[in-house]
Structure formats: structure tokens, C-alpha cells
XYZ file of C-alpha atoms in Angstrom:
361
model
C 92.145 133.117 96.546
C 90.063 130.900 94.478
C 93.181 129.537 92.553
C 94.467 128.584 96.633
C 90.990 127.175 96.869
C 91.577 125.076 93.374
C 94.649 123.737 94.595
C 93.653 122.853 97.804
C 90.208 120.817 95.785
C 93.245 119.228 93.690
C 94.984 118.009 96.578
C 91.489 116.674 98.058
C 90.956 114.832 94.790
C 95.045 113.024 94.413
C 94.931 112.532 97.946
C 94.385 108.642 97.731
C 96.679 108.312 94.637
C 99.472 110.175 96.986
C 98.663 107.562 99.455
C 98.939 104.530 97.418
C 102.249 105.480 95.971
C 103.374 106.128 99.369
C 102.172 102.571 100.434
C 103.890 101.240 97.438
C 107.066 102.775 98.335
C 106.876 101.481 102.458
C 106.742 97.732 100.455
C 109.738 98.456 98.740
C 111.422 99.055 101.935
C 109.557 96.342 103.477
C 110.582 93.694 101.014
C 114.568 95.034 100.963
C 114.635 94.942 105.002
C 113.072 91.755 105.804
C 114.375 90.068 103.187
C 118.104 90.901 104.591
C 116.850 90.343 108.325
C 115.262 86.277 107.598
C 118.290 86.013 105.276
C 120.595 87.050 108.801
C 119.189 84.194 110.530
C 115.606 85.294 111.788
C 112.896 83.024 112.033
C 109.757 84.343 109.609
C 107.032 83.533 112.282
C 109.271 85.265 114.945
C 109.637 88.131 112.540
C 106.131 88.492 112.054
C 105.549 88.466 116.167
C 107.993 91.360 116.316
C 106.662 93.375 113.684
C 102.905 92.970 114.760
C 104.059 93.701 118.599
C 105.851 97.182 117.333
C 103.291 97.940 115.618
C 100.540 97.637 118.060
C 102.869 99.509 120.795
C 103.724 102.233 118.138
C 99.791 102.980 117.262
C 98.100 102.629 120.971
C 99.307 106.223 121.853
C 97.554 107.608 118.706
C 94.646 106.224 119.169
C 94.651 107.379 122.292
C 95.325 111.111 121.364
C 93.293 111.396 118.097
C 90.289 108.843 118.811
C 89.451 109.179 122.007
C 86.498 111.255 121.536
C 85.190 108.698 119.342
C 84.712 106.139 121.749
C 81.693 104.380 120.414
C 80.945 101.260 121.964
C 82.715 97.754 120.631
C 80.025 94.750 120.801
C 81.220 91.029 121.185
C 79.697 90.246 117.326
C 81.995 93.407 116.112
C 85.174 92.061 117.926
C 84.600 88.543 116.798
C 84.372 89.424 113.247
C 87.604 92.140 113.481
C 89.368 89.031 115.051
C 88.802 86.910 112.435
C 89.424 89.467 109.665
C 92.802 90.150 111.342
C 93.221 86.127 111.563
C 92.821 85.782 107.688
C 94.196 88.865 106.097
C 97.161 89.700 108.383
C 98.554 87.042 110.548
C 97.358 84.071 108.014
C 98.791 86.205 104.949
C 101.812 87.189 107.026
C 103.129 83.809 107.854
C 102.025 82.353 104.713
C 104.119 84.872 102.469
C 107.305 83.863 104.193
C 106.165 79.923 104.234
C 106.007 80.022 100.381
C 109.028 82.352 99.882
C 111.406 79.229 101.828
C 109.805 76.745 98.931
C 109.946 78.717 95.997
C 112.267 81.916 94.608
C 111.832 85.372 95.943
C 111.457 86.584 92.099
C 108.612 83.979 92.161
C 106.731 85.521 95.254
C 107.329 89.311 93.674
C 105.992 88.439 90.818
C 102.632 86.321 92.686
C 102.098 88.956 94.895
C 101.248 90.991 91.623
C 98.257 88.663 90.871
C 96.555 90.564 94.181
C 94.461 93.299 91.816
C 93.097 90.815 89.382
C 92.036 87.968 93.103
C 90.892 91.053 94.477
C 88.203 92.219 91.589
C 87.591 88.531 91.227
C 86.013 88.009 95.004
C 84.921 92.013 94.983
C 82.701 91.272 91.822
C 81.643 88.001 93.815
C 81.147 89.858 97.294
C 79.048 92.397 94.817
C 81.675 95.556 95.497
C 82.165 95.556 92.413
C 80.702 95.349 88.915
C 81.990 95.390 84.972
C 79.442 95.706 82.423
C 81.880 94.058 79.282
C 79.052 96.088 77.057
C 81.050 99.600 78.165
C 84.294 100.536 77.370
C 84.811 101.285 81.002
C 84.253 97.677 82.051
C 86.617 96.295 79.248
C 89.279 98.515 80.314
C 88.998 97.277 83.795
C 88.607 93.663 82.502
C 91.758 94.442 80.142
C 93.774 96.222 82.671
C 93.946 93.586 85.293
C 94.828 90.962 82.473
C 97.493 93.241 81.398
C 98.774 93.915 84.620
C 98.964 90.370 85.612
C 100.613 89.390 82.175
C 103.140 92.177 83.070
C 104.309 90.346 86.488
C 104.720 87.432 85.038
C 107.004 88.885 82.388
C 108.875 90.902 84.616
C 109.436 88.121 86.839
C 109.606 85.494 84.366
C 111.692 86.599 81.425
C 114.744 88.248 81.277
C 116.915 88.458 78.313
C 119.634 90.706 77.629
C 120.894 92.798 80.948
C 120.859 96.111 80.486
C 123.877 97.477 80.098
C 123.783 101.635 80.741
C 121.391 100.530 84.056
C 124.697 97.974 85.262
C 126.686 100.464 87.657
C 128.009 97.293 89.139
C 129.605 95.001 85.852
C 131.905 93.077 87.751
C 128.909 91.377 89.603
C 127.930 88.147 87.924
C 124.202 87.743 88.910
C 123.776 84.835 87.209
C 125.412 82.383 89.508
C 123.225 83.489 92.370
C 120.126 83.733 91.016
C 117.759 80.974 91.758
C 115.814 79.322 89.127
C 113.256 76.614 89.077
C 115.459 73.958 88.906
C 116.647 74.589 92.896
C 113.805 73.236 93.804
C 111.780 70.092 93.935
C 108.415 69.786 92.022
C 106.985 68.996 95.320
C 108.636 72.010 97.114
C 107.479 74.346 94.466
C 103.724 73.056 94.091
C 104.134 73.308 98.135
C 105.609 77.097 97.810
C 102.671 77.808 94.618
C 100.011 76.804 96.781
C 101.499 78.908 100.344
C 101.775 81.969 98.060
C 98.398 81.486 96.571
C 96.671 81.004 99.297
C 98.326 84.031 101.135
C 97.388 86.737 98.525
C 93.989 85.264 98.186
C 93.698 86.042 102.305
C 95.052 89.815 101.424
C 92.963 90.071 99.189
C 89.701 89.227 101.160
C 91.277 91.586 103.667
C 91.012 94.540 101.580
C 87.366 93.294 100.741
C 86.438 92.762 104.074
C 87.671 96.539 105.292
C 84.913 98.366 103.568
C 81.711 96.622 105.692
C 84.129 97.013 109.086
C 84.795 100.952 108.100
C 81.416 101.383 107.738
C 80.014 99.575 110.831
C 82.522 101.053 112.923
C 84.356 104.608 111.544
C 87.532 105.058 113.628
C 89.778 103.849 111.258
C 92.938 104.285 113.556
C 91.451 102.211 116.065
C 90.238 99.577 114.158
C 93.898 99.358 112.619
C 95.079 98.782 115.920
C 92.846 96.282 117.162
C 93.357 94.599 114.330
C 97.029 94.647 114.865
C 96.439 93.627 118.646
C 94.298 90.642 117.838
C 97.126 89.267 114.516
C 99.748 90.150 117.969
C 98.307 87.164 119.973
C 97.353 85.015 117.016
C 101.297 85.694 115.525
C 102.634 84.594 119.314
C 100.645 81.540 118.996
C 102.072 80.703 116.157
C 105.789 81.486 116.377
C 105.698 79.720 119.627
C 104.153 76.555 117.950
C 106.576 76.672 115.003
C 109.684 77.938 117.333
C 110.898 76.511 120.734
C 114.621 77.619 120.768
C 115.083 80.580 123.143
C 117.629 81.936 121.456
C 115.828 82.933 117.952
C 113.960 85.235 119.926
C 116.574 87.570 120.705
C 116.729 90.658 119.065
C 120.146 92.788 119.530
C 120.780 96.279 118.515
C 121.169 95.490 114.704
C 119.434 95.378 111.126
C 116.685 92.635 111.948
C 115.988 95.472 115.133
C 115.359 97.910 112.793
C 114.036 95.865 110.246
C 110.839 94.567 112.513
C 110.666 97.967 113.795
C 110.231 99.668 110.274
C 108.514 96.749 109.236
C 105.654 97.140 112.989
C 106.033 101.004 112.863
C 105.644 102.230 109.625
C 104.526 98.723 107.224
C 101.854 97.331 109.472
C 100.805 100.796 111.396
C 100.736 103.370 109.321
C 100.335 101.946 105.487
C 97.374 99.746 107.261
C 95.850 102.664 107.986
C 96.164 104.080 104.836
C 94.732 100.996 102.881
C 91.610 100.970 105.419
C 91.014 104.941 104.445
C 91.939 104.254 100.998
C 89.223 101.677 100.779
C 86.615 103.626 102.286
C 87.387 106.557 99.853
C 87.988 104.618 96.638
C 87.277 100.962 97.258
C 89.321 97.649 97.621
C 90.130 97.223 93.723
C 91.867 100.954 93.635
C 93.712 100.002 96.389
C 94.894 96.807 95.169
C 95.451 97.850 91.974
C 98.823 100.197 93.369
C 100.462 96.618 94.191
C 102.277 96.153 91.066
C 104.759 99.012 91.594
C 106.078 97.943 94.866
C 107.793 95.178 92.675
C 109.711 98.275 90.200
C 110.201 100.462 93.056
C 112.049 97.038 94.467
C 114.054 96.004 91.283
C 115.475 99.643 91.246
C 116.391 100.009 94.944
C 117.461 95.701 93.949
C 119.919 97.210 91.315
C 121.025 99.910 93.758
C 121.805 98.657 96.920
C 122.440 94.837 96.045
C 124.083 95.044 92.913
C 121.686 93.536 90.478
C 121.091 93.843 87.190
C 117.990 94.719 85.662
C 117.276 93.050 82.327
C 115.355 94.291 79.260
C 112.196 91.447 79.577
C 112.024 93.308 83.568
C 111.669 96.724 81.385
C 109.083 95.191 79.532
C 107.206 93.712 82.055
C 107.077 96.598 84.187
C 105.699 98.435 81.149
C 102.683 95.856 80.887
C 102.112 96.932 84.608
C 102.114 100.601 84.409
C 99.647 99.620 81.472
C 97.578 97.306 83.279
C 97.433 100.237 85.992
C 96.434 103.052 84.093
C 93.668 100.764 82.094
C 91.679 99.774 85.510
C 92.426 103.197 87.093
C 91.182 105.251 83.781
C 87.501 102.306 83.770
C 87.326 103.159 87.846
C 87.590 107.133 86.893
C 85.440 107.121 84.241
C 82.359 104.895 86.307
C 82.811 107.261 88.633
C 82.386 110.645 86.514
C 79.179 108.425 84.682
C 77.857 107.677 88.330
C 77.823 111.425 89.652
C 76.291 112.415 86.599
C 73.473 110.048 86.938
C 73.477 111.551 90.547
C 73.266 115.045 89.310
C 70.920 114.233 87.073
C 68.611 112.518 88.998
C 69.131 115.094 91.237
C 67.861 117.905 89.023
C 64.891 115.910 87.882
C 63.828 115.957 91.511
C 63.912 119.692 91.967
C 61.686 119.767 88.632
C 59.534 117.570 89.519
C 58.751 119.471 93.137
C 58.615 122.583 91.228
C 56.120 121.386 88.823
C 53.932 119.922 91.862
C 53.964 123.457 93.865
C 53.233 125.728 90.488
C 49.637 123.378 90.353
């Protein structure tokens, strides 16, 4: 019995690592599925309409069935401010994304969309969610992890050198002549694709920030989820419609960009939003972020798998840095953590000593 009751504590304790690595892996599948739908033909702003619409459809009957008893009342000020947050860190980040990935290499946007961890302690240390102290080792490995990490997606995105050779199941492929490089583009297309790509993780990023004062003003997480996916809905239609007129790019036909929205609505926006919102609450917006890098091996492997290309040794390498940059912030967070329910317990005890003392005299 008490080793079923240990496990079960275990399980309570990995249950937001579990999560993120889930997340992670819904990306990787995300990234493979709308990349091949936009690359079909579909429009990115009508893609992002589609995905928010299944996704609001796909989550009203659940909050329906598991939050109904929790109706607590929504004010105007509380709607406002989901609106906006669903403006800026969805539908803004959404549309953005695919804006920068037409001006600039997908390896480019992988490899930016890596930089989220390191924006996202950046504006949680401004917003006061978060603190290092470079004095402790704890801080410095946080400091040192989100360097590393961010060095690591830049390598693995950057650099290749020699392909590796026992990892190429495909060797008649020659990778090289498709790849794109920097030299596709034009200077201004690419300081135009920089800045889109910037600016969208910068918007995730505050979204993640922003989740922990909305979870705690209002605690059904499902339905906030949904409204938020409800209000990015309308904002997404206004959008598409503004940026497409033709009648005929909103079709959708019994095919992979069908599927792909619907994965992308269903189980992307609905569920893994969910998961980020709880994950937040639990663990905070940098532990969440911090999970981001390996989206972008998961996606080189299942790359290498189902589109024939090759990995190459400088990939290895940067993925390394990542896992490193990972475990350095994860291993400061843990150890904070342990230091901060010590202090608890400690203060705690003092307490009961210090009543004790008062009702002996």
C-alpha cells in the first residue's frame, strides 16, 4: 500500500514534466502538418481561421460537461482583458508566425521560435514572476541555461557540417538542392521575415506571462481556454477576410489541409492550450517555456523520417546545447523551489515554537 501511495505522489510530482513533453510532441505534429497543408496551397490567415474555429467547436462541449458547476460570474473588465490576451498571444502570434515563415526559411523560424524561454524569463523577471539572484548557483544556472539553450538553436539551425551518414535511410535524396539558404532572399525580405518572427514569439511569450494573473482571477482553466479560443475565432475571421477575398481559398475538401486544421483546432490549440494554462499555474510561465526547444528535435527526427532529410552532425550538436540549456534552468527552478519550502517549513516550525513558548508563560 504505501509503495501504491509513493507511486501515485511520483506521478503527482512528473505530472507537469509529462505534460510538457506531450505539448512538445503535439508541435512536432503541428509543424509537419501545417507546414504540408500552406505548402498545398492554403492561405496562412485562412488556416489559422480554421484551426481556431475547430478548436472552439471541439472544446464548447467540455466545458459544458466538466465546468458547468463552476459557473462563476464573467465581468465586462475580465472579458476585455481575456480578449486582448487572446488578441496578442494567439491570433497576433498565429498570423505573425506564418507572415515571417513566407519572408524568411522555415529552418530560420525553428530555430527563432527557440529564443521563446530566454523572451519569456526576460519580460517574467520584468513583470516580477520571476527572479535570479546571480549571487546563487541556482540563479546562474538559470541565467546559464537559457544562454545555452538559445546558443543551441542557433547551432542546430545554423550550422550543419558533415550529414550523418548511419542516420541517412534515404542516400539517394540530395537535400542540398532544396534547402533554402539566406541567399533566397532579399535583405529587405529577411529583415521583414526577422522582425514578423520576433515580434510573434515576443507576443507568445507575454501570453504565457499573462496566463498566471487570468488563472488566478478566474480558475476554470477549460473555460478560459475556450473563450480565449472564441474571442482569437472572430479576431482570426477579421483578419483572413481582410488579407483574403477569393472564395475559393476557403474551401476545405476531404483531404490533408482537413485534417491538418482539424489536428491543428482539436488537439494544438484545444487541448495543449489547456495544458500550458495548468502548467503555468502549477509551475510558472518560464517552466513552461523552457519545454520549447524539443519540439524542434522531435521535428528534425520525424523531418528525417517522413520527408527524407538528412540530419547533420552541427544539428546533433546543437540539439545537445538544448537538452543542456534545459536541464540547467529546470535543475535552478528545482532547486529554488526545494530552498523555498524549506524556508516555508522552517518558518513554519518557528511559529509553532513561538506559540508554545507564549502558552507555557
Amino acid at each position: 500500500m504505501k509503495r501504491f501511495v509513493g507511486y501515485v505522489e511520483a506521478m503527482e510530482v512528473h505530472k507537469p514534466y509529462i505534460a510538457m513533453l506531450f505539448v512538445q510532441c503535439v508541435y512536432s505534429g503541428m509543424a509537419l502538418f501545417s507546414k504540408a497543408a500552406i505548402s498545398q496551397g492554403m492561405n496562412p490567415t485562412v488556416f489559422v481561421f480554421y484551426r481556431q474555429a475547430f478548436a472552439t467547436v471541439a472544446m464548447a462541449p467540455l466545458v459544458f460537461l466538466l465546468e458547468r458547476k463552476k459557473g462563476l460570474p464573467l465581468s465586462f473588465k475580465f472579458l476585455s482583458k481575456v480578449f486582448l490576451v487572446s488578441l496578442v498571444g494567439i491570433t497576433l502570434s498565429l498570423n505573425l508566425y506564418y507572415i515571417a515563415i513566407s519572408h524568411t526559411s522555415a529552418t530560420f523560424a525553428a530555430a527563432t521560435t527557440n529564443t521563446i524561454p530566454a523572451i519569456t524569463l526576460l519580460l517574467a523577471l520584468l513583470f516580477g514572476y520571476e527572479s535570479i539572484c546571480i549571487r546563487k548557483f541556482e540563479g546562474m544556472a538559470k541565467l546559464m541555461g537559457a544562454v545555452i539553450g538559445f546558443s543551441g538553436a542557433l547551432v542546430f539551425a545554423l550550422v550543419k557540417g558533415p550529414p550523418m551518414k548511419f542516420m541517412n535511410w534515404y542516400p539517394q535524396t540530395n537535400n542540398n538542392n532544396n534547402s533554402t539558404s539566406f541567399q533566397a532572399y532579399s535583405t529587405l525580405e529577411w529583415i521583414k521575415g526577422s522582425f514578423s518572427m520576433l515580434s510573434a514569439n515576443i507576443a507568445w511569450s507575454l501570453w504565457l506571462i499573462l496566463q498566471g494573473s487570468i488563472v488566478k482571477e478566474y480558475p476554470a482553466k477549460l473555460r478560459i481556454t475556450t473563450l480565449q479560443c472564441f474571442f482569437s475565432l472572430i479576431q482570426s475571421a477579421l483578419w483572413a477576410l481582410a488579407m483574403e477575398r477569393n472564395p475559393q481559398a476557403w474551401k476545405l475538401g476531404w483531404n490533408l489541409q482537413l485534417f491538418s486544421v482539424a489536428y491543428c483546432g482539436v488537439i494544438v490549440t484545444g487541448m495543449t492550450y489547456w495544458l500550458q494554462i495548468w502548467s503555468v499555474e502549477k509551475k510558472g510561465p518560464v517552466f513552461t517555456a523552457m519545454f520549447t526547444p524539443l519540439a524542434l528535435i522531435i521535428t528534425a527526427i520525424f523531418s528525417a523520417l517522413l520527408w527524407k532529410e538528412t540530419l547533420h552532425w552541427g544539428s546533433l550538436g546543437g540539439g545537445i546545447l538544448l537538452v543542456m540549456g534545459l536541464y540547467f534552468v529546470l535543475w535552478g527552478k528545482k532547486r529554488e523551489e526545494e530552498q523555498q519550502q524549506q524556508q516555508r517549513h522552517d518558518t513554519k516550525e518557528e511559529t509553532i515554537l513561538e506559540c508554545i513558548t507564549t502558552t507555557h508563560h
